[in-house]
XYZ file of C-alpha atoms in Angstrom:
557
model
C 197.495 49.735 116.421
C 201.031 50.955 117.112
C 199.968 52.474 120.459
C 198.385 49.154 121.552
C 201.567 47.263 120.549
C 203.793 49.612 122.568
C 201.466 49.294 125.544
C 201.622 45.513 125.347
C 205.427 45.586 125.136
C 205.674 47.882 128.183
C 203.294 45.713 130.163
C 205.301 42.660 129.166
C 208.590 44.297 130.213
C 207.128 45.346 133.552
C 206.026 41.785 134.120
C 209.538 40.509 133.353
C 211.152 43.123 135.647
C 208.673 42.371 138.409
C 209.505 38.706 138.053
C 213.231 39.472 138.201
C 212.705 41.594 141.323
C 210.781 38.747 142.892
C 213.594 36.296 142.071
C 216.210 38.754 143.397
C 214.162 39.237 146.562
C 213.899 35.492 147.019
C 217.661 35.076 146.501
C 218.435 37.871 148.973
C 216.086 36.414 151.566
C 217.628 32.988 151.078
C 221.123 34.445 151.538
C 219.988 36.300 154.660
C 218.462 33.148 156.106
C 221.696 31.294 155.372
C 223.716 34.047 157.105
C 221.452 33.796 160.168
C 221.937 30.049 160.202
C 225.739 30.412 159.942
C 225.741 32.905 162.828
C 223.645 30.477 164.884
C 226.063 27.668 164.040
C 229.043 29.835 165.021
C 227.506 30.512 168.445
C 227.072 26.806 169.060
C 230.603 26.096 167.862
C 231.991 28.764 170.214
C 230.179 27.160 173.155
C 231.678 23.811 172.140
C 235.148 25.372 171.908
C 235.436 24.835 168.142
C 236.713 28.348 167.438
C 238.358 27.529 164.112
C 235.105 26.137 162.714
C 233.188 29.109 164.140
C 235.564 31.469 162.327
C 235.105 29.539 159.071
C 231.310 29.735 159.382
C 231.384 33.492 159.949
C 233.781 34.060 157.050
C 231.351 32.142 154.845
C 228.579 34.426 156.099
C 230.668 37.483 155.174
C 231.128 36.095 151.671
C 227.395 35.490 151.263
C 226.385 38.923 152.544
C 229.348 41.344 152.853
C 227.125 44.227 153.971
C 225.350 42.346 156.745
C 226.851 44.334 159.620
C 226.161 42.136 162.626
C 228.213 39.228 161.325
C 231.355 41.336 161.915
C 230.507 41.690 165.606
C 230.450 37.915 165.957
C 233.589 37.547 163.839
C 235.472 40.108 165.944
C 234.454 38.261 169.107
C 235.718 34.940 167.725
C 239.001 36.550 166.658
C 239.457 37.880 170.186
C 238.874 34.395 171.585
C 241.446 33.060 169.110
C 243.919 35.777 170.201
C 244.035 37.389 166.761
C 243.820 41.074 167.724
C 244.674 42.449 164.251
C 241.857 40.454 162.669
C 239.508 41.391 165.523
C 240.321 45.069 164.976
C 239.636 44.650 161.277
C 236.280 42.963 161.908
C 235.126 45.690 164.308
C 236.335 48.346 161.859
C 234.260 46.703 159.102
C 231.275 46.916 161.430
C 231.927 50.615 162.129
C 232.271 51.279 158.412
C 228.710 50.057 158.021
C 227.343 51.387 161.322
C 229.529 54.293 162.516
C 227.748 54.595 165.873
C 227.843 50.928 166.810
C 228.617 51.040 170.544
C 229.735 47.428 170.922
C 232.358 47.700 168.164
C 233.665 50.999 169.562
C 233.899 49.551 173.070
C 235.801 46.493 171.846
C 238.309 48.702 170.027
C 238.813 50.665 173.261
C 239.449 47.397 175.077
C 241.913 46.051 172.504
C 243.969 49.251 172.375
C 243.962 50.180 176.057
C 243.840 46.875 177.942
C 246.820 44.536 178.117
C 249.270 43.991 175.282
C 249.105 46.624 172.554
C 248.113 45.153 169.149
C 251.140 43.908 167.223
C 249.470 44.469 163.845
C 246.759 46.727 162.471
C 245.392 47.417 158.997
C 246.070 50.920 157.685
C 242.442 51.437 156.666
C 241.335 50.658 160.231
C 243.407 53.369 161.931
C 240.673 55.973 161.434
C 238.517 53.994 163.874
C 241.282 53.685 166.464
C 240.721 55.462 169.795
C 244.516 55.955 169.850
C 245.961 58.645 167.586
C 248.463 57.475 164.971
C 250.758 59.544 162.760
C 250.936 58.001 159.273
C 253.770 58.712 156.852
C 255.384 57.095 153.823
C 258.964 56.286 152.844
C 259.908 56.967 149.230
C 262.621 54.498 148.298
C 265.183 54.958 145.526
C 266.023 51.703 143.749
C 268.828 51.499 141.171
C 269.298 55.275 141.432
C 265.672 55.880 140.409
C 262.867 56.936 142.796
C 260.366 54.114 143.040
C 257.403 56.041 141.567
C 255.987 52.896 140.016
C 255.762 51.008 143.290
C 253.858 51.532 146.507
C 255.690 53.658 149.048
C 256.378 51.893 152.324
C 253.926 53.034 154.996
C 255.002 53.807 158.546
C 252.705 54.643 161.447
C 253.395 55.464 165.071
C 251.426 56.536 168.117
C 251.824 59.981 169.616
C 249.128 59.664 172.278
C 249.583 59.400 176.018
C 249.749 55.624 176.498
C 250.700 53.728 179.616
C 253.390 51.061 179.436
C 251.645 47.845 178.401
C 253.174 45.876 181.295
C 251.633 48.217 183.867
C 248.511 46.972 185.537
C 245.638 49.421 185.867
C 246.583 51.924 188.599
C 249.754 49.882 189.138
C 253.310 51.192 189.652
C 255.726 52.110 186.820
C 257.847 49.386 185.238
C 261.400 49.033 186.531
C 264.133 48.285 183.980
C 267.858 47.779 184.338
C 270.201 50.472 182.982
C 272.982 48.658 181.057
C 275.279 51.704 181.158
C 275.271 51.670 184.960
C 278.222 49.685 186.384
C 276.369 49.316 189.674
C 273.316 47.708 188.079
C 271.038 50.697 188.679
C 267.446 50.636 187.469
C 265.111 53.239 185.980
C 261.347 53.663 185.956
C 259.231 53.991 182.802
C 255.460 54.321 182.516
C 254.767 55.632 178.999
C 255.171 53.997 175.589
C 254.997 54.753 171.881
C 254.554 52.096 169.236
C 255.882 52.051 165.676
C 254.534 50.048 162.714
C 255.656 49.352 159.137
C 253.580 48.090 156.212
C 254.978 47.058 152.825
C 251.597 46.214 151.304
C 248.136 47.728 151.456
C 246.690 44.212 151.584
C 248.643 43.180 154.684
C 248.443 44.749 158.134
C 251.024 47.165 159.461
C 253.340 45.244 161.795
C 254.803 46.597 165.016
C 258.584 47.000 164.748
C 259.441 49.090 167.817
C 258.112 49.936 171.247
C 259.725 52.950 172.926
C 259.259 53.389 176.681
C 260.069 56.447 178.777
C 259.171 58.183 182.073
C 256.265 60.603 182.291
C 256.782 64.091 183.629
C 255.279 62.952 186.933
C 258.113 60.494 187.632
C 260.844 62.278 185.648
C 263.931 63.091 187.701
C 264.046 66.453 185.908
C 260.264 67.067 185.613
C 260.657 66.819 181.828
C 257.863 65.965 179.411
C 259.116 63.631 176.656
C 255.857 63.351 174.709
C 257.313 65.363 171.811
C 260.739 63.735 171.832
C 259.575 60.103 171.956
C 257.483 60.161 168.730
C 260.399 61.771 166.874
C 262.750 59.001 167.966
C 260.375 56.224 166.966
C 259.733 58.009 163.648
C 263.468 57.954 162.894
C 263.731 54.324 163.954
C 260.947 53.331 161.573
C 262.675 55.033 158.665
C 265.922 53.290 159.595
C 264.101 49.956 159.631
C 262.644 50.561 156.161
C 265.935 51.716 154.625
C 268.123 48.925 156.005
C 265.514 46.266 155.188
C 264.934 47.359 151.587
C 268.401 48.578 150.632
C 270.587 46.026 152.429
C 268.132 43.283 153.379
C 269.053 43.688 157.051
C 266.566 43.099 159.878
C 267.006 42.849 163.654
C 268.112 39.369 164.797
C 264.978 38.964 166.943
C 261.241 38.789 166.443
C 259.797 42.315 166.483
C 259.107 44.562 168.201
C 262.540 45.812 169.255
C 262.339 47.130 172.799
C 263.747 50.638 173.117
C 264.071 52.835 176.195
C 264.483 56.593 176.551
C 266.101 57.073 179.963
C 267.381 59.963 182.041
C 270.202 57.889 183.525
C 273.547 57.127 181.958
C 276.052 59.186 179.992
C 274.847 61.315 177.055
C 274.445 59.058 174.066
C 272.947 55.676 173.282
C 273.820 52.001 173.127
C 272.561 48.669 171.888
C 272.562 46.017 174.583
C 271.674 42.517 173.486
C 268.654 43.004 171.262
C 267.456 46.224 172.930
C 268.265 49.890 172.301
C 268.806 52.528 174.986
C 268.979 56.316 174.696
C 270.474 57.971 177.776
C 270.380 61.415 179.391
C 267.064 62.097 177.686
C 266.765 65.474 179.419
C 269.820 66.822 177.561
C 268.621 68.480 174.311
C 269.824 67.071 170.976
C 269.622 68.520 167.495
C 267.595 66.547 164.918
C 270.735 65.352 163.149
C 272.187 64.183 166.475
C 269.063 62.142 167.199
C 269.287 60.687 163.678
C 272.983 59.950 164.164
C 272.340 58.089 167.412
C 269.404 56.149 165.934
C 271.413 55.136 162.854
C 274.458 54.262 164.965
C 272.645 51.934 167.360
C 270.508 50.418 164.628
C 273.706 49.732 162.685
C 275.070 47.832 165.686
C 271.819 45.858 165.765
C 271.507 44.795 162.111
C 274.930 45.100 160.426
C 277.786 42.608 160.914
C 280.269 43.629 163.649
C 283.375 44.785 161.770
C 286.639 44.998 163.674
C 287.965 44.621 166.228
C 289.278 48.196 166.611
C 290.997 49.795 169.574
C 289.381 53.205 168.991
C 287.025 55.028 168.815
C 285.033 51.846 169.580
C 285.391 48.124 169.035
C 283.064 47.677 166.071
C 282.592 49.849 162.980
C 279.026 48.793 162.137
C 277.562 51.592 164.268
C 279.587 54.264 162.467
C 278.575 52.826 159.101
C 274.943 52.654 160.213
C 274.738 56.335 161.103
C 276.443 57.462 157.901
C 274.219 55.364 155.663
C 271.077 56.388 157.552
C 271.653 60.126 157.184
C 272.669 59.675 153.549
C 269.418 57.820 152.865
C 267.376 60.471 154.678
C 268.918 63.066 152.358
C 268.278 60.834 149.344
C 264.602 60.464 150.264
C 264.278 64.240 150.658
C 265.745 64.492 147.160
C 263.262 61.945 145.759
C 260.211 63.535 147.375
C 261.146 67.134 146.544
C 262.109 66.281 142.973
C 265.264 68.390 143.342
C 268.798 67.000 143.747
C 270.444 67.189 147.142
C 271.448 69.718 148.512
C 269.112 72.064 146.604
C 267.073 74.284 148.996
C 263.785 72.436 148.459
C 265.345 69.070 149.351
C 267.135 70.506 152.386
C 263.937 72.239 153.542
C 262.033 68.961 153.284
C 264.492 67.146 155.543
C 264.575 70.110 157.923
C 260.834 69.657 158.416
C 261.003 65.919 159.057
C 260.797 66.283 162.838
C 258.597 69.358 162.886
C 258.789 73.017 162.016
C 261.879 75.023 162.935
C 263.887 71.833 163.492
C 266.878 72.398 161.206
C 268.439 69.047 160.405
C 271.809 70.261 159.093
C 272.536 67.028 157.268
C 274.787 68.922 154.829
C 277.391 69.595 157.517
C 277.201 66.039 158.819
C 277.689 64.498 155.368
C 280.666 66.739 154.640
C 282.393 66.108 157.975
C 281.759 62.350 158.038
C 280.900 60.685 154.730
C 282.890 62.842 152.332
C 285.817 63.116 154.740
C 285.975 59.312 155.072
C 285.838 58.748 151.307
C 288.581 61.302 150.737
C 290.763 59.699 153.421
C 290.377 56.391 151.581
C 291.498 58.068 148.345
C 294.450 59.766 150.054
C 295.761 56.579 151.658
C 295.082 54.489 148.544
C 292.853 51.478 147.865
C 295.562 48.965 148.829
C 296.777 50.716 151.993
C 297.784 48.686 155.047
C 295.144 50.580 157.036
C 292.653 47.870 156.041
C 294.331 45.734 158.734
C 294.823 48.515 161.299
C 293.014 48.934 164.616
C 293.102 52.706 165.209
C 290.550 55.421 164.469
C 292.114 56.285 161.098
C 291.915 52.626 160.082
C 288.226 52.505 160.988
C 287.596 55.645 158.951
C 289.557 54.079 156.083
C 287.213 51.068 156.076
C 284.188 53.371 156.312
C 285.532 55.326 153.345
C 285.790 52.107 151.332
C 282.188 51.117 152.091
C 280.857 54.600 151.310
C 282.914 54.658 148.098
C 281.299 51.363 147.059
C 277.837 52.880 147.432
C 278.785 56.172 145.738
C 280.586 54.506 142.817
C 278.835 51.170 142.342
C 275.431 51.593 143.977
C 273.453 50.285 146.931
C 272.924 46.853 145.378
C 276.682 46.297 145.095
C 277.129 47.462 148.690
C 274.509 44.917 149.738
C 276.247 42.134 147.802
C 279.598 43.006 149.370
C 278.188 42.945 152.906
C 276.329 39.683 152.269
C 279.259 37.872 150.639
C 282.029 38.894 153.058
C 283.469 35.607 154.403
C 284.070 37.081 157.851
C 283.855 40.290 159.853
C 287.404 41.613 159.599
C 287.727 44.763 157.435
C 289.814 42.914 154.837
C 286.980 40.406 154.357
C 284.882 43.173 152.818
C 287.668 44.213 150.458
C 287.943 40.585 149.361
C 284.166 40.430 148.888
C 284.258 43.562 146.715
C 286.783 41.942 144.384
C 284.646 38.805 144.091
C 281.477 40.816 143.409
C 283.207 42.860 140.687
C 284.500 39.676 139.071
C 280.897 38.456 138.965
C 279.713 41.736 137.457
C 282.479 41.570 134.861
C 281.474 38.029 133.910
C 277.876 39.230 133.568
C 278.970 41.894 131.086
C 279.870 45.256 132.578
C 280.838 47.353 135.581
C 279.113 50.722 135.931
C 281.352 53.209 137.725
C 279.541 56.400 138.768
C 281.409 59.659 139.337
C 279.902 59.823 142.847
C 283.092 58.324 144.277
C 285.548 60.596 142.432
C 288.869 61.678 143.959
C 288.093 65.374 144.301
C 291.612 66.408 145.359
C 293.217 64.885 142.260
C 290.533 66.129 139.868
C 290.889 69.492 138.112
C 287.455 71.072 137.789
C 286.510 74.658 136.953
C 283.086 74.053 138.500
C 283.294 72.332 141.870
C 280.933 69.331 142.018
C 278.098 69.432 144.541
C 278.042 66.990 147.429
C 275.008 64.839 146.680
C 273.153 62.583 149.092
C 275.269 59.463 148.501
C 278.243 60.894 146.640
C 279.341 63.655 144.310
C 276.726 64.686 141.798
C 277.371 64.492 138.051
C 280.526 66.314 137.005
C 280.625 69.310 134.670
C 283.756 69.163 132.504
C 284.822 72.437 130.898
C 287.677 72.542 128.363
C 290.893 71.590 130.168
C 289.055 69.970 133.103
C 289.640 66.412 134.265
C 288.128 64.046 136.811
C 289.958 61.129 138.423
C 288.362 57.910 139.633
C 289.658 54.722 141.220
C 288.431 51.381 139.886
C 289.035 47.764 140.748
C 289.091 45.919 137.421
C 289.324 42.131 137.035
C 291.815 40.808 134.489
C 290.709 40.814 130.845
C 290.284 42.857 127.664
C 288.216 45.924 128.488
C 286.280 48.613 126.627
C 285.334 51.940 128.265
C 282.465 54.259 127.348
C 281.330 57.499 128.907
C 277.719 58.147 129.867
C 276.154 60.194 128.582
C 278.012 59.907 125.268
C 279.909 63.054 124.281
C 282.618 64.124 121.856
C 285.907 65.730 122.839
C 286.654 63.437 125.796
C 289.991 61.767 126.502
C 291.046 59.115 129.009
C 294.342 58.656 130.807
C 294.479 55.098 132.151
C 297.099 54.394 134.835
C 299.114 57.336 133.485
C 298.865 56.116 129.876
C 297.332 58.720 127.595
C 295.467 60.909 127.057
C 293.630 58.629 124.624
C 290.669 59.956 122.600
C 287.239 58.486 123.357
C 285.009 57.813 120.375
C 281.556 59.184 121.215
C 279.939 56.096 119.668
C 282.244 53.137 120.306
C 284.146 54.395 123.339
C 287.772 53.469 124.033
C 289.601 50.147 124.125
C 291.673 49.815 127.295
C 293.289 46.664 125.927
C 294.613 43.966 128.245
C 294.167 44.946 131.888
C 295.712 43.074 134.800
C 293.464 42.442 137.784
C 293.804 45.113 140.457
C 293.195 48.752 141.317
C 293.542 51.275 138.503
C 293.104 55.013 137.969
C 290.908 56.454 135.239
C 291.236 60.144 134.443
C 288.681 61.647 132.053
C 289.532 65.017 130.505
C 287.723 67.327 128.116
C 289.164 69.108 125.066
C 286.288 71.390 124.111
C 282.702 72.302 124.940
C 280.840 71.628 128.177
C 280.272 67.969 129.059
C 278.188 66.428 131.854
C 279.739 63.155 133.013
C 277.728 60.716 135.119
C 279.086 57.192 134.638
C 281.941 55.238 133.084
C 280.771 51.932 131.638
C 283.475 49.250 131.672
C 282.723 46.259 129.449
C 284.675 43.006 129.518
C 285.109 41.954 125.876
C 287.457 38.996 126.392
C 289.446 37.201 129.068
C 293.221 37.097 129.251
C-alpha cells in the first residue's frame, strides 16, 4: 500500500516537472522567436536610416535573451553606424565573452582600435579583448587623512603598444607639429602615440584623458627609441589628473584628451602652450623624479590658477605649486598602499618601483629641498611678511610655503577651499581667502591644526620629527621638549585641546604661559584677537605623541 502510494506520488511529480519543462521550453522558444523578430526589425530600421530605433530594438532583444550571442554583433554594428565606438567595443566584447573565437567580433575590434580615431572611451572589463595592449593600474586616494579603503580606487589604463599617430593615413607620412619653444617657428615630426584613460566607476567606461605623441626610432634625429619613456610619462600624467581632480577639483580647461608631445627639439625641460603640453629634448635622460617634477609643473600650469606675476624664476607660481603637490601626493599614495608611513623603507621602495625596476625615485631629497625648505622659509619670514606682495624668487617661495603649510596644517580640503575662494590671482588673494575659510571653520565649530606644519627651527625636540609625505609626522615630546606652531585664529573666546589627549602638557600662547592643559577639558585661551598667533606645546613628564591641536570657538567677542 505504502509502496503504491509513493509510486503514485513520484509519477505525479514527474508529470508536474515535465509540464513545467514544457512550459519553460515554450517560453524560451517564444523569447527566441521574439529576439529573431527584433533583429529582423533592426535590419529594416537600419536600411531606413532609423538607427536610434534599431538600437532600441536590439537592446530589447538583449533584455529578453542576454545570452543570445548574435544580437551583440548586430548591436555593435548599429553602434558603429551611430559613431558610438565605446558602446560598439562593449557589444563586440559581450559577443566574444560568449563566443571567444567569433571572427567577426575580433575583426571589428581590430578595425576600431587600428583604423582612424582611437576610441575615446572603453570599458575596463573589455580591455582583455583588445588587440592593443593596455597597462592597468589603480590610484589609492587619501581623503581626510585616511586612505580610502572603503571606496573604489580610481582606475587608470594606458597603452604601451607600438601605435601609429591617429592622424596618419595608412602608409602616409608622419604628422608635422609646430614647436612652441622655437622662436623661428620650427616644426617636428611625430608618428607614434600612447593613450591614457581614467575611470572613476566600474559601471562607466574609462575615458581618454591624454594622448602623447612622439617620433619613432626610424625618424628620430638621435636614433632613439622612446617606447619605454612615453608610457612612463603618460602614466605620471594620469596620476596627476586623478590627484588634482579628486583633491582640488581641478580639471583641464578643455574637453579631453589633452594633447601632449614628446619632442627632441627645444631646450631641456617642458612647457604648457595653450591647452597642450610639450616635453623637449626627449633624448636627454631624466631621473624618475625629474620626469615627475616636469609633469606636475606643466600640469599645474594647465589646471591651477596663474598666481603672480613674478619677475623670477618665472611669471606664474602655479607650475611650482603643481610639481610640489604632485610629488607629495605620489609619496602619500606610496604610504597608503604600503601601509607604512612615509619615508619608511617599504613606502620609499614602492614609489621607487613606480616607473619600473631599478628606477630610484628619490622623492625624499626633492621634498626636503623644495617643500620643507619653502615651508621653513615662510616660518622664518613670518606669516605677515611683506614678501606676499613681492615679485622675486624668494617671494614666490614664500607664497609656495604658505600653500604647503595650509595643506600640512589644515588638510587638503582646506587647501582646496582656499584656492577656490581666492577673489583673484595675486598671492595676497590666497592669504585673504585663508582668513575667510578659517572664519567659516570657526563659525562651524572648530579649527583642527595638525603638527605637520610645525616650525622646526623654533621647536625643541629630543627626537627629530620625520619628514612625512605632506608635512612633519606626529611629534614625540619627551620631558622638557616643546613644539611651536603658527595659527591664524579669528576673534573670539577659544578653547584648546591636544589630540590625542595626554597629561603633563603645557601651552605657551603668544609668549603667555606655560599654562597647564587639562587632559580632559583642555585649556581656555580666553579672548583672542583675530590674527596670527604662536602656540607652543611643551611636556613636563613622560613621553607624549602629539598629532593635532583642536581649537574650538566657544563664544564671539
